[in-house]
C-alpha positions as a printed NumPy array, in Angstrom:
array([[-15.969,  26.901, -20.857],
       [-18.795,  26.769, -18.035],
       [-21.023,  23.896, -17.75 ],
       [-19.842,  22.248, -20.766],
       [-20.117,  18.418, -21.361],
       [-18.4  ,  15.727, -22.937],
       [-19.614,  12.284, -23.742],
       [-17.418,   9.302, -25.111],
       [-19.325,   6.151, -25.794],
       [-17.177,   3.044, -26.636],
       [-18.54 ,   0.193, -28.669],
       [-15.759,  -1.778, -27.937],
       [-16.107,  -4.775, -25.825],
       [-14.19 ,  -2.615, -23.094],
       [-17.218,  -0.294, -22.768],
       [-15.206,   2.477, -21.493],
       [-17.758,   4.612, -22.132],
       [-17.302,   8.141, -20.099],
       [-18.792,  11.001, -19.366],
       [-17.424,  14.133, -18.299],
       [-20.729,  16.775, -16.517],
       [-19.881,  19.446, -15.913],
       [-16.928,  20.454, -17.597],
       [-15.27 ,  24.531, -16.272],
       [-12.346,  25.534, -17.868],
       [-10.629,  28.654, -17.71 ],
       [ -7.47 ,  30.223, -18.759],
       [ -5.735,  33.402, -18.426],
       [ -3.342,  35.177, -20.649],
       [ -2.592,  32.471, -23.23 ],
       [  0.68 ,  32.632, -24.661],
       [  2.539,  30.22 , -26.877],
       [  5.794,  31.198, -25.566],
       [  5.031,  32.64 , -21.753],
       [  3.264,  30.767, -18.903],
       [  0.156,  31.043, -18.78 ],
       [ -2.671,  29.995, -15.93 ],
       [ -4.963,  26.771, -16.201],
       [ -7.923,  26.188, -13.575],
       [ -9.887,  23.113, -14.67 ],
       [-13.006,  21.561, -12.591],
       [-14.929,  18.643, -14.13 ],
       [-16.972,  15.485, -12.97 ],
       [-15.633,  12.2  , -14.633],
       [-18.574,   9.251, -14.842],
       [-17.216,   6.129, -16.152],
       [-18.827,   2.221, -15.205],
       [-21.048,   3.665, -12.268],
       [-18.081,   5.222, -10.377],
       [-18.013,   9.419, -10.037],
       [-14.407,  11.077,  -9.933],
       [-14.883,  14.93 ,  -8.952],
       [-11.179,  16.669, -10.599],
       [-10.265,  20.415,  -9.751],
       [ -6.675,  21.225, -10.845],
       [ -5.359,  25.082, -11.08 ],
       [ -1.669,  25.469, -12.253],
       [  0.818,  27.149, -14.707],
       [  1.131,  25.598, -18.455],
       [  4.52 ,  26.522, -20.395],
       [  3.481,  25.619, -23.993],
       [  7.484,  26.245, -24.73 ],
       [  9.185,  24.694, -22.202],
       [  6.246,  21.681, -22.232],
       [  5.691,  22.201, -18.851],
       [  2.61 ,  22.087, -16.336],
       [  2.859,  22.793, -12.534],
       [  0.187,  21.879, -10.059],
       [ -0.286,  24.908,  -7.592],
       [ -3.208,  22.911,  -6.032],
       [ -5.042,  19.697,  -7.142],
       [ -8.275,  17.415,  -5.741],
       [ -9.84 ,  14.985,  -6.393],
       [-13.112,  12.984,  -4.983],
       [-13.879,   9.84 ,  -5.204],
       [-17.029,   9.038,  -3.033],
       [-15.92 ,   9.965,   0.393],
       [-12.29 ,   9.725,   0.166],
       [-10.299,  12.806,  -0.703],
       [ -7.098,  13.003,  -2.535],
       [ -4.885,  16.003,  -3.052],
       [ -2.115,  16.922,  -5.725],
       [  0.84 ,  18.834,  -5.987],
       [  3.76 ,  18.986,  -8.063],
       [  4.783,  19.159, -11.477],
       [  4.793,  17.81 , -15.048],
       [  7.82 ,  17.988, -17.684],
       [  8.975,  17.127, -21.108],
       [  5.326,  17.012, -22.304],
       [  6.561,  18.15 , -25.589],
       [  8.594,  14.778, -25.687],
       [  8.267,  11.196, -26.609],
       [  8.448,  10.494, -22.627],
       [  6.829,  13.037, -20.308],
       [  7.954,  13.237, -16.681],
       [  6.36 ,  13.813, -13.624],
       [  7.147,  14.649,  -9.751],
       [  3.852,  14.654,  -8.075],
       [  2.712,  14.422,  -3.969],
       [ -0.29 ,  12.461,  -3.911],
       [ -2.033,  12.887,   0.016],
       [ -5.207,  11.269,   1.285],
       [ -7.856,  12.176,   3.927],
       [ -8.731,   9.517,   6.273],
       [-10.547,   7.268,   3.994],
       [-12.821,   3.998,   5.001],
       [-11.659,   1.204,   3.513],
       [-15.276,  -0.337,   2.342],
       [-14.806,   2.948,  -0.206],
       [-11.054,   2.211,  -1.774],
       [-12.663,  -1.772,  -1.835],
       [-14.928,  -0.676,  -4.345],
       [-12.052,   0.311,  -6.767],
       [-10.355,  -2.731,  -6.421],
       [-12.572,  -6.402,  -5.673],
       [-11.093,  -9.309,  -5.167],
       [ -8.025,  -7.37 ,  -3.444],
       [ -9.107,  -9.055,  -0.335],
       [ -7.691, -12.219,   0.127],
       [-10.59 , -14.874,   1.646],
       [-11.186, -14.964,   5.555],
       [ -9.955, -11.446,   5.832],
       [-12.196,  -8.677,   7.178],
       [-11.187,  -5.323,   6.363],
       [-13.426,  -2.096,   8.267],
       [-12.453,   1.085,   9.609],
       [-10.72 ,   3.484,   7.254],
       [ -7.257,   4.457,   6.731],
       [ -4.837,   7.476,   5.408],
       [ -2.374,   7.154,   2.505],
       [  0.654,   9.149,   0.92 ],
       [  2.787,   9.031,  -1.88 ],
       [  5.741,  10.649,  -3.766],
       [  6.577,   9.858,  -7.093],
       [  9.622,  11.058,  -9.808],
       [ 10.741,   9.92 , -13.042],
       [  9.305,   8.479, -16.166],
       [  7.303,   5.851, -17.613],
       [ 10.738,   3.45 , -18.094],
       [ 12.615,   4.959, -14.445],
       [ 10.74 ,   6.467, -12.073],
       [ 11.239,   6.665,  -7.917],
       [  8.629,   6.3  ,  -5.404],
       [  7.41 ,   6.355,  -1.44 ],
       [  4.787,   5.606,   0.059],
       [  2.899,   5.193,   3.552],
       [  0.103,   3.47 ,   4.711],
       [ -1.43 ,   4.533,   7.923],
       [ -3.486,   1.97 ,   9.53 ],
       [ -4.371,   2.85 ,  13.062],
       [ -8.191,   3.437,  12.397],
       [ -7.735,   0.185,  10.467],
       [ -9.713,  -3.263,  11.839],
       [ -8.108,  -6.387,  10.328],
       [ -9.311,  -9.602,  11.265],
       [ -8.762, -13.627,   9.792],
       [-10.798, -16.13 ,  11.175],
       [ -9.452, -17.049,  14.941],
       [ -6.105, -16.311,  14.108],
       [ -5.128, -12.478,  13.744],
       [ -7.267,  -9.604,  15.204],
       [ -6.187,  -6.284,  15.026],
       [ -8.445,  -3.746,  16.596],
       [ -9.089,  -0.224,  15.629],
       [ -6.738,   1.946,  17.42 ],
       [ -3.504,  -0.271,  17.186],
       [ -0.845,   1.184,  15.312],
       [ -0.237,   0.343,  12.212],
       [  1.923,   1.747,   9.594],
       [  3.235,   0.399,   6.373],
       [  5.84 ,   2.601,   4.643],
       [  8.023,   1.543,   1.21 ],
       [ 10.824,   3.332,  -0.884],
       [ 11.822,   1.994,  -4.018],
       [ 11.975,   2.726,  -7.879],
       [ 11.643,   1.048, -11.11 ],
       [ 14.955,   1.343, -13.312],
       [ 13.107,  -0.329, -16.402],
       [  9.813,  -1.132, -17.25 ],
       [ 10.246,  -4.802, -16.069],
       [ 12.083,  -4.268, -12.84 ],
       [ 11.054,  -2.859,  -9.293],
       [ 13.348,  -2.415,  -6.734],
       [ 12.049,  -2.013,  -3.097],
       [ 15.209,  -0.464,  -1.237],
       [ 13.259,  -0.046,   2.39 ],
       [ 10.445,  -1.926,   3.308],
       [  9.094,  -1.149,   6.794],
       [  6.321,  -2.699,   9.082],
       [  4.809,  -1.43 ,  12.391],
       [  2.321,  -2.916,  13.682],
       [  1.673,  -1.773,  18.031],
       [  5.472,  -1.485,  19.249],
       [  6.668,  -3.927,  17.005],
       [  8.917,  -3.406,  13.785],
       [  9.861,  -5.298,  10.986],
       [ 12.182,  -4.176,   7.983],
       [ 13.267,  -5.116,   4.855],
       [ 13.877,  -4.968,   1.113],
       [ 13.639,  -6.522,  -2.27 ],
       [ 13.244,  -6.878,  -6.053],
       [ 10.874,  -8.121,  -8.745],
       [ 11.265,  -8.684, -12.172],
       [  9.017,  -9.208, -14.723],
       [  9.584, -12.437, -16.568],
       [  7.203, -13.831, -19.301],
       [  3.53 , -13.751, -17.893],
       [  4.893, -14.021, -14.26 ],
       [  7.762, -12.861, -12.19 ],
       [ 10.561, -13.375,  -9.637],
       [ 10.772, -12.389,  -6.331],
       [ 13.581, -11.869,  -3.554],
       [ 13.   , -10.787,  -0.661],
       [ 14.304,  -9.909,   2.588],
       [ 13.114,  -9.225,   5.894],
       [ 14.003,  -9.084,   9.775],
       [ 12.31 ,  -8.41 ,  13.181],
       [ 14.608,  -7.704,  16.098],
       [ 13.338,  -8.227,  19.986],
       [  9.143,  -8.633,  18.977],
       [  7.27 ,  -7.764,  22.356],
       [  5.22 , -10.944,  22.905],
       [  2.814,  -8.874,  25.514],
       [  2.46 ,  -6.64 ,  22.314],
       [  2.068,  -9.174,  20.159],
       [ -0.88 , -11.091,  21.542],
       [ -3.388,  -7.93 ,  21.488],
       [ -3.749,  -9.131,  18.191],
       [ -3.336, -12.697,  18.272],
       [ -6.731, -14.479,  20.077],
       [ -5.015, -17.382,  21.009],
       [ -2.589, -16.382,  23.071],
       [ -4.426, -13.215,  24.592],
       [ -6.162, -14.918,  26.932],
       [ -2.375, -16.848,  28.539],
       [ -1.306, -13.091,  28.718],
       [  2.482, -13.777,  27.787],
       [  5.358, -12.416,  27.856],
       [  8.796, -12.077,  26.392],
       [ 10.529, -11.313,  23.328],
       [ 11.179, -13.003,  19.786],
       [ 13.061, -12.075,  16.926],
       [ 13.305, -13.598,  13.311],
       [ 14.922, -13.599,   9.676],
       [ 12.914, -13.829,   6.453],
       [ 14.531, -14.577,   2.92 ],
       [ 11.642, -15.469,   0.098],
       [ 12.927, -16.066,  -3.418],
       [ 11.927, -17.582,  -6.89 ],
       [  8.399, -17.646,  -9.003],
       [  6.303, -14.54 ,  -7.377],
       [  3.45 , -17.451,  -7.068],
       [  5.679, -19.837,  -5.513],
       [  8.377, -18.942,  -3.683],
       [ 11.247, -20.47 ,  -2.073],
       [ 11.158, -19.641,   1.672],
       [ 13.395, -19.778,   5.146],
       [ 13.344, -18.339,   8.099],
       [ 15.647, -17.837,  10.924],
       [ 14.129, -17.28 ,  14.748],
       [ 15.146, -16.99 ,  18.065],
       [ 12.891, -16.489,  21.514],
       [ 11.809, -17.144,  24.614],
       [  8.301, -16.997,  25.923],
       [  6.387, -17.118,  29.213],
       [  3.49 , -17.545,  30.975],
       [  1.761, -17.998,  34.215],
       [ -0.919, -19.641,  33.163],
       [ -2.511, -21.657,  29.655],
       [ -5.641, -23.12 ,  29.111],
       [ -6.868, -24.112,  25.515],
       [ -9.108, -26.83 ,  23.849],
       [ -6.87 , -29.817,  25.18 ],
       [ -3.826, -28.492,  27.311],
       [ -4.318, -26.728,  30.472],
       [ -1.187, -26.022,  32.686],
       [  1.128, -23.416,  35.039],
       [  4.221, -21.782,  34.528],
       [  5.06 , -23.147,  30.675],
       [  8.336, -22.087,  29.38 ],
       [  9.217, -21.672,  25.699],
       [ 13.202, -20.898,  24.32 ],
       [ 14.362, -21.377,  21.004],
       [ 16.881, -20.614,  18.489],
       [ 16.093, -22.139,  15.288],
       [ 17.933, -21.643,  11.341],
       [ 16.743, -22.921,   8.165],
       [ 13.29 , -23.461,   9.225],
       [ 12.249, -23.847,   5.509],
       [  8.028, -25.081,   4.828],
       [  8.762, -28.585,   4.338],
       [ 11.32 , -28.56 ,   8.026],
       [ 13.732, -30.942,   5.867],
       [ 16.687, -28.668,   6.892],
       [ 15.741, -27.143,  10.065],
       [ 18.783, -26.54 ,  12.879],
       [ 18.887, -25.426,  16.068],
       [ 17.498, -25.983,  19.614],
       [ 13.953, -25.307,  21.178]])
């Protein structure tokens, strides 16, 4: 098939109308019981939004089996390409083990995909890069991910500003044994020279869902720390802190405390209505829940 076209117009009150200009297909040596070569290329319109597809791979109609030699796709400026394979497509529940790879993509573009995502206050420019492996089927499937943020500016109000060219890196590895259950075995955080880790579950329960959650950050840079933080750039401080996370209950509302320990310096402070030399902060605090009700410790 060269240049053909195919239009689907829904009169539903989805309107998921699409249209699919210019459709190439081509395959070579078609066989019902040998492999047999696929090379697709097509341009997917759907709600104002363009999606460019070019896939070339190996079908086995017998074994129900598709393999990805090379895959793209284009959404606006942002690039993604494909590799791996497809199985049991013959069966009630296909599976899959695909490498999903972006190019260096601004953010303003992925935005466009997804609004609201943004919480408000938070400014999101620059671009960044994003991976992803994924195994399994629909009910158990295994995953990773990474988030590269570097090229990344982040900013809330007067209270967290991180520039473009600051690490950042977001990385999870997890899976989903059922359909109502995600398990996120590593969680990991960088952000400059600091790290945080964790790990967690959800589960799926009625129309919401529980959380629990763990994380830790061990020996924080505080020097590090302030490039991003404008009030306490300015003091240029240093020192070190380290803390303890555990968030559980309703996903909306959950349950938290937080262990921390630290000790922080600096030569000189001036803000709205303190001004002063040589200010010394130590602490070591446990149970330092919203609310303070159980808080222990010293500071």
């Amino acid at each position: 098939i060269q240049k053909g076209a195919l239009h689907f117009e829904d009169y539903s009150p989805a309107q998921q109308s699409v249209d699919i200009v210019p459709l190439d297909l081509k395959l070579k040596s078609v066989s019902l019981t040998a492999p047999f070569s696929v090379q697709v290329s097509m341009l997917v319109k759907s709600k104002g939004n363009e999606i460019a597809v070019d896939l070339a791979g190996q079908a086995d109609l017998a074994k129900g089996t598709f393999k990805i030699t090379t895959g793209s796709l284009g959404l606006g400026s942002a690039k993604v390409s494909l590799t791996g394979s497809l199985a049991q497509l013959n069966t009630p529940e296909p599976s899959c083990k695909l490498h999903v790879e972006t190019n260096s993509v601004p953010i303003r573009e992925l935005l466009k995909y997804a609004p609201g995502a943004v919480p408000a206050g938070v400014v999101l420019d620059g671009s960044v890069k994003l991976s992803a492996d994924v195994a399994g089927t629909e009910s158990n499937a295994q995953f990773a991910a990474k988030c590269i943020g570097t090229g990344l500016l982040i900013a809330k109000d007067d209270e967290f500003v991180k520039p473009t060219g600051i690490p950042l890196e977001f990385s999870v590895i997890g899976s989903r044994p059922t359909p109502t259950q995600i398990i996120l075995k590593t969680i990991t955080v960088r952000l400059g020279a600091n790290e945080m880790t964790g790990s967690g579950t959800y589960q799926t329960v009625g129309n919401g869902g529980m959380l629990n959650l763990v994380a830790k950050g061990t020996d924080w840079s505080i020097q590090d720390l302030a490039k991003v933080l404008p009030l306490l750039s300015p003091s240029h401080p240093t020192g070190s802190l380290s803390f303890g996370l555990h968030a559980s209950g309703p996903a909306s509302a959950p349950q938290s405390s937080l262990q921390t320990s630290g000790n922080v310096a600096m030569a000189n402070i001036k803000q709205e209505y303190y001004e002063g030399k040589n200010l010394v902060l130590n602490w070591n605090l446990s149970d330092v829940t919203p609310d303070l009700a159980l808080v222990n410790g010293a500071a």
